[in-house]
Backbone as a printed PyTorch tensor [residue, N CA C, xyz], in Angstrom:
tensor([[[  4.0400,   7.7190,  12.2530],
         [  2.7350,   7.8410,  11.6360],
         [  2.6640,   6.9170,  10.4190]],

        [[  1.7290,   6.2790,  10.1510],
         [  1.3940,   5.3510,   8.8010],
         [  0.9430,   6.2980,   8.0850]],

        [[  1.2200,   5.8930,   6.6370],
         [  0.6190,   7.0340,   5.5020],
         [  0.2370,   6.1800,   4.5840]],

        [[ -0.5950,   6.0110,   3.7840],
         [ -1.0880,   5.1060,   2.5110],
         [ -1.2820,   5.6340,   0.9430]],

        [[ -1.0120,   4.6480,   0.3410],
         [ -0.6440,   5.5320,  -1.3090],
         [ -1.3550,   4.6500,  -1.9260]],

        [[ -2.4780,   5.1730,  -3.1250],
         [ -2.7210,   3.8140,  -3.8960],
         [ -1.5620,   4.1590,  -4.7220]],

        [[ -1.4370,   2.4800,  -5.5290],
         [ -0.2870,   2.4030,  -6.3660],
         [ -1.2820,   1.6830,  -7.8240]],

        [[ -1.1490,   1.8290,  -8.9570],
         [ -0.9840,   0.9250, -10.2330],
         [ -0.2800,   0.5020, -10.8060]],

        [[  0.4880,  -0.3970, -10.9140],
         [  1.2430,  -1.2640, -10.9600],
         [  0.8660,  -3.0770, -12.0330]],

        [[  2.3290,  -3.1050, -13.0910],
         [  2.2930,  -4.1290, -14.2380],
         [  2.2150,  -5.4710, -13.1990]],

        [[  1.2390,  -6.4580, -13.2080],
         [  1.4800,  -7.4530, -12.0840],
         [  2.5300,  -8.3480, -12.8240]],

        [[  3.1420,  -9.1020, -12.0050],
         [  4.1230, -10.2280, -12.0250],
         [  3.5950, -11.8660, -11.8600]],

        [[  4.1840, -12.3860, -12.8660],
         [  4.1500, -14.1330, -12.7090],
         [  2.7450, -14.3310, -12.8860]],

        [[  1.6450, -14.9420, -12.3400],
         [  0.6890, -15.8580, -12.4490],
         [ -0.5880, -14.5030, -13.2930]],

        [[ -0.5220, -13.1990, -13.1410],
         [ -0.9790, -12.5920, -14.3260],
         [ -0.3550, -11.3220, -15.1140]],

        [[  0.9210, -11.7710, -15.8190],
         [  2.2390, -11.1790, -15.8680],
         [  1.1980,  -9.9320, -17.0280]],

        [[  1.6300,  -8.9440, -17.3220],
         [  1.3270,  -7.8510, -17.8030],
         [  0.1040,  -7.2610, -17.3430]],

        [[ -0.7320,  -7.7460, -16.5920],
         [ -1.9540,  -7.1630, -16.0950],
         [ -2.1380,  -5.9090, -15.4010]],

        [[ -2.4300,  -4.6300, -15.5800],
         [ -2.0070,  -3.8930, -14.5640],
         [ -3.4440,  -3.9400, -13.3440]],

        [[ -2.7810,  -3.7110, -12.0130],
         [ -3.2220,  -4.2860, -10.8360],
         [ -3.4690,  -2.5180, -10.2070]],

        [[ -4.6680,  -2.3570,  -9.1340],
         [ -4.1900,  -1.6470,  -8.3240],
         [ -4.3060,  -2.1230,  -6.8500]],

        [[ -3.4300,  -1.7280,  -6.0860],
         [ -2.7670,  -1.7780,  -4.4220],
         [ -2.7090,  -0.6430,  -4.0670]],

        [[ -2.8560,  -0.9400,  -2.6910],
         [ -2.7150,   0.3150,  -1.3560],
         [ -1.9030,  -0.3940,  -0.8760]],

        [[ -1.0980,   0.5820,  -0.1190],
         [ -0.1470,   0.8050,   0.7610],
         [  0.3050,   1.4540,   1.7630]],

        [[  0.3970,   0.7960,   2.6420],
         [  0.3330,   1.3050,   3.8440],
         [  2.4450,   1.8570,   4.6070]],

        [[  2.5660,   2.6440,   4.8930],
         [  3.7910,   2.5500,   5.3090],
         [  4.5440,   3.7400,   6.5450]],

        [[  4.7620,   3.3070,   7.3910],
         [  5.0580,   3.8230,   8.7980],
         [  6.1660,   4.7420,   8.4700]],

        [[  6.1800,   6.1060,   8.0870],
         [  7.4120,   7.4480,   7.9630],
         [  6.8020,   8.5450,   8.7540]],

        [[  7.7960,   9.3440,   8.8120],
         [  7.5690,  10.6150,   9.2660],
         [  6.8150,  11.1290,   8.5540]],

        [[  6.8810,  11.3600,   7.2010],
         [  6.3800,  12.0830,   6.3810],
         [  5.9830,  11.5560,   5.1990]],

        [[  4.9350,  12.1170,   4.4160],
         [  4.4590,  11.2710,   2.9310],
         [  5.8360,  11.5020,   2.2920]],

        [[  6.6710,  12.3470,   1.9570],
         [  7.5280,  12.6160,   1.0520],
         [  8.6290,  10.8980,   1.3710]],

        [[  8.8480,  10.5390,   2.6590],
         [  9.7770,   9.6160,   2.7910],
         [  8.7800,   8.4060,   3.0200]],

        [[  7.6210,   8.2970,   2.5910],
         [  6.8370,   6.8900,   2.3150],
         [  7.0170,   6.2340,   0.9640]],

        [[  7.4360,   6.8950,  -0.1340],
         [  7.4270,   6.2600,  -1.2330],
         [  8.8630,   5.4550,  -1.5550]],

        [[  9.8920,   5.8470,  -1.1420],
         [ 10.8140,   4.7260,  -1.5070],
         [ 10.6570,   3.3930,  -0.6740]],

        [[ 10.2300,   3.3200,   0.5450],
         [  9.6800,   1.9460,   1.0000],
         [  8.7440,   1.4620,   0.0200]],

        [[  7.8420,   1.9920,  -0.3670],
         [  6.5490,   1.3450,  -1.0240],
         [  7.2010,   0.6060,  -2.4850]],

        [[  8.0400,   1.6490,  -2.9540],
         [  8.2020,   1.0140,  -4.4180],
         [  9.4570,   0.0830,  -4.0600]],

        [[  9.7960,  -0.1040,  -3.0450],
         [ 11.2720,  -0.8990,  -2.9660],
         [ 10.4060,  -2.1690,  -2.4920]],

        [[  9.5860,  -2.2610,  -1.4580],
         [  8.3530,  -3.1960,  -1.3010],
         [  7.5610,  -4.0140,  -2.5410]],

        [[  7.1690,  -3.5180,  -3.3320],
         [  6.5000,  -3.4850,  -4.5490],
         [  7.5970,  -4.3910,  -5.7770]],

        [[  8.6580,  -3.7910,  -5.7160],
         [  9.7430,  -4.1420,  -6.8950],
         [ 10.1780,  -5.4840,  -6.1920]],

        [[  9.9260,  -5.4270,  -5.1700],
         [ 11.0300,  -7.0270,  -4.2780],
         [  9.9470,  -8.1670,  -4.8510]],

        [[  8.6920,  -7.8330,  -4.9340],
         [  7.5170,  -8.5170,  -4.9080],
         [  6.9850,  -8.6030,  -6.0830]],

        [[  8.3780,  -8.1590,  -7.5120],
         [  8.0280,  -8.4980,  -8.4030],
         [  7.2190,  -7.5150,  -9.7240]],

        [[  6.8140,  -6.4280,  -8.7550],
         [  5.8280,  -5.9790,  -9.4400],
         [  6.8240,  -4.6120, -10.5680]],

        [[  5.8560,  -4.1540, -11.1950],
         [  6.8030,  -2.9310, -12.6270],
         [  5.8220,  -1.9610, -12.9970]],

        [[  6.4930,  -1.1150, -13.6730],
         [  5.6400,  -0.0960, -14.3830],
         [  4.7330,   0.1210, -12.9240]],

        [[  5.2300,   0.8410, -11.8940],
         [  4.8490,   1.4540, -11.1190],
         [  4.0890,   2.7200, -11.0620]],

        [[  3.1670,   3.0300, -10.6490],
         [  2.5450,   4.2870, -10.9800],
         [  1.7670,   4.8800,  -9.1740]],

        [[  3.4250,   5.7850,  -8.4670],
         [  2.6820,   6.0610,  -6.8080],
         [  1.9290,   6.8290,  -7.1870]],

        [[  1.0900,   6.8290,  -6.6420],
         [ -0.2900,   7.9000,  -6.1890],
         [ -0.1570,   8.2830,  -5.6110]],

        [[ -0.9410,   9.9620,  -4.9440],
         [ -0.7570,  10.2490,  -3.9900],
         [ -0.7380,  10.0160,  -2.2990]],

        [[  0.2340,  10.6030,  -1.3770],
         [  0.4090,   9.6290,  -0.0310],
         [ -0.0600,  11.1100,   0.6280]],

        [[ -0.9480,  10.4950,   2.1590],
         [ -1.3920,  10.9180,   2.8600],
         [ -1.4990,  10.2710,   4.2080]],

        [[ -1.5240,  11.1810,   5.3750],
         [ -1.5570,  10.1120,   6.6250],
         [ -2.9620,   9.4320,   6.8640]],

        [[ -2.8080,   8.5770,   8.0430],
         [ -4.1910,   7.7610,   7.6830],
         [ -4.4400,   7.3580,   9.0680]],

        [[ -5.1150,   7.6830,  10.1580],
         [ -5.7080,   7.4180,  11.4010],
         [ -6.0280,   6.1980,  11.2410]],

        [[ -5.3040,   5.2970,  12.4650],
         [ -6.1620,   4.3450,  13.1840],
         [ -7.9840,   4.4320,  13.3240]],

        [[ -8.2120,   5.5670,  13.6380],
         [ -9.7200,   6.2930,  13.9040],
         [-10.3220,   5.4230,  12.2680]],

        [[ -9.5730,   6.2190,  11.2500],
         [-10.1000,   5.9110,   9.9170],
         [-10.1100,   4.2170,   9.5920]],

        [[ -8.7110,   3.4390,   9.9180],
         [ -8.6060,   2.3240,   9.0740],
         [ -9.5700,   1.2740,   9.7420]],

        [[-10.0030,   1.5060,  11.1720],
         [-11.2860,   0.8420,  11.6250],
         [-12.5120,   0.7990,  10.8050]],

        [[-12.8140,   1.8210,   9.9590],
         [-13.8880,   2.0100,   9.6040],
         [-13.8510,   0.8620,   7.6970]],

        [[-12.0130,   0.2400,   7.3960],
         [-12.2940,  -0.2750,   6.4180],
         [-12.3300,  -1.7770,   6.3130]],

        [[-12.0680,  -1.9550,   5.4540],
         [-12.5330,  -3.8660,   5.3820],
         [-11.1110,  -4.4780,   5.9480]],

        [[-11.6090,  -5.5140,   6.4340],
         [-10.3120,  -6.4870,   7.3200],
         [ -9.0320,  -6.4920,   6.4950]],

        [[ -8.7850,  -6.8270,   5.1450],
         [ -7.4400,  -6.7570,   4.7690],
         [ -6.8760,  -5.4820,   4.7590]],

        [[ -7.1210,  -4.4560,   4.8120],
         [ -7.0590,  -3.1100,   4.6670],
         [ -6.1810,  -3.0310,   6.3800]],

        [[ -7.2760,  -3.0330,   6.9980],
         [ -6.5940,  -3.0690,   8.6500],
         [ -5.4220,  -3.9760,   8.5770]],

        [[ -5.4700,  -5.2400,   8.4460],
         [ -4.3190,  -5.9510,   8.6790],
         [ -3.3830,  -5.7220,   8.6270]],

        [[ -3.3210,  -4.6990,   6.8470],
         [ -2.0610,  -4.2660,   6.3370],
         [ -1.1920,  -2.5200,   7.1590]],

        [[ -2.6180,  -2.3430,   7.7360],
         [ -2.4310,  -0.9280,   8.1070],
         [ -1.3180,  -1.5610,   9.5470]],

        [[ -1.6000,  -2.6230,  10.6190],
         [ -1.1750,  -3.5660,  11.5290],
         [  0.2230,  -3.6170,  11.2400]],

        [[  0.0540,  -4.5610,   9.7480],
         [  1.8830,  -5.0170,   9.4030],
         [  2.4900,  -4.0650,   9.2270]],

        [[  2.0790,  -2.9710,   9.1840],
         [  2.8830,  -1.5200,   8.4990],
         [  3.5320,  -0.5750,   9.7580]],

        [[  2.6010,  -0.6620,  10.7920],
         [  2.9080,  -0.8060,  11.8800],
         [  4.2000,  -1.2320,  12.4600]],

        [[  3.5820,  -2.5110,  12.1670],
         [  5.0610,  -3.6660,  13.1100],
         [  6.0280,  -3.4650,  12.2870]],

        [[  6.2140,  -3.8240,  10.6700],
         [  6.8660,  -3.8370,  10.0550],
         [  7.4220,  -2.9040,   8.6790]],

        [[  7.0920,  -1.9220,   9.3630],
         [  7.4380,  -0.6750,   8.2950],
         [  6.9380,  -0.1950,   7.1240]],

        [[  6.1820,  -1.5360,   6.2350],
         [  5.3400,  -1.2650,   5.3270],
         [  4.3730,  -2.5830,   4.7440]],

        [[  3.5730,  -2.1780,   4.2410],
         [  2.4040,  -3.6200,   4.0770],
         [  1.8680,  -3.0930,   3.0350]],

        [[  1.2070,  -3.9930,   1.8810],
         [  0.7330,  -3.7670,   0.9240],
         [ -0.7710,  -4.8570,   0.3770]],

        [[ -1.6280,  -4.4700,   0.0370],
         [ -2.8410,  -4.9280,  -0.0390],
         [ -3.3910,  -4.9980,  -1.6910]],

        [[ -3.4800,  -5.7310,  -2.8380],
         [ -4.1380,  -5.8650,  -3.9180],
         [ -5.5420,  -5.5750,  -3.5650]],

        [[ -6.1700,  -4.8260,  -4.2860],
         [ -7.2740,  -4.4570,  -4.4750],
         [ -8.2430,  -5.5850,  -5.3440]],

        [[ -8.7930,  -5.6360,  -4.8570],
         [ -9.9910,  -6.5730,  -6.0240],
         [-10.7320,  -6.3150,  -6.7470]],

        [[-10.3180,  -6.9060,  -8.1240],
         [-11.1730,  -6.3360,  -9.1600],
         [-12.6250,  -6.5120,  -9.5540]],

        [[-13.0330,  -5.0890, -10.1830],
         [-14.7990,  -5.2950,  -9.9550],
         [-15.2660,  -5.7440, -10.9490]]])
């Protein structure tokens, strides 16, 4: 099952102290064993001052209904165990 967490998170390199928020998408049994992928994902990629949010499962049914990078990541998370998406700021 995929489960998704928003995260807030200190960004890295090109806007170093900025804090950012991301979703995350990540293929476990259970929300409880989705978060060490996400933040081990997250930390490889630079990012700090992590802040998981809460994780919940997340239907195919549902991630159709969101915007294309959203799906994609829900896809790679899929194939590849976990995927992560920056949010864009308003």
């Amino acid at each position: 099952m995929i489960h998704v967490l928003r995260v807030t998170a200190t960004a890295a390199e090109a806007e170093a102290g900025a804090r950012k928020s991301l979703v995350v998408f990540v293929k476990s049994a259970d929300a409880e064993s989705s978060y060490a992928p996400a933040e081990a994902l997250l930390r490889q990629a630079g990012w700090t001052d992590l802040d998981l949010g809460a994780c919940r499962p997340v239907s195919p049914e549902t991630v159709e209904k969101l915007d294309k990078s959203l799906q994609k990541a829900y896809r790679d998370a899929d194939a590849r165990g976990v995927a992560a998406v920056l949010l864009a700021s308003k």
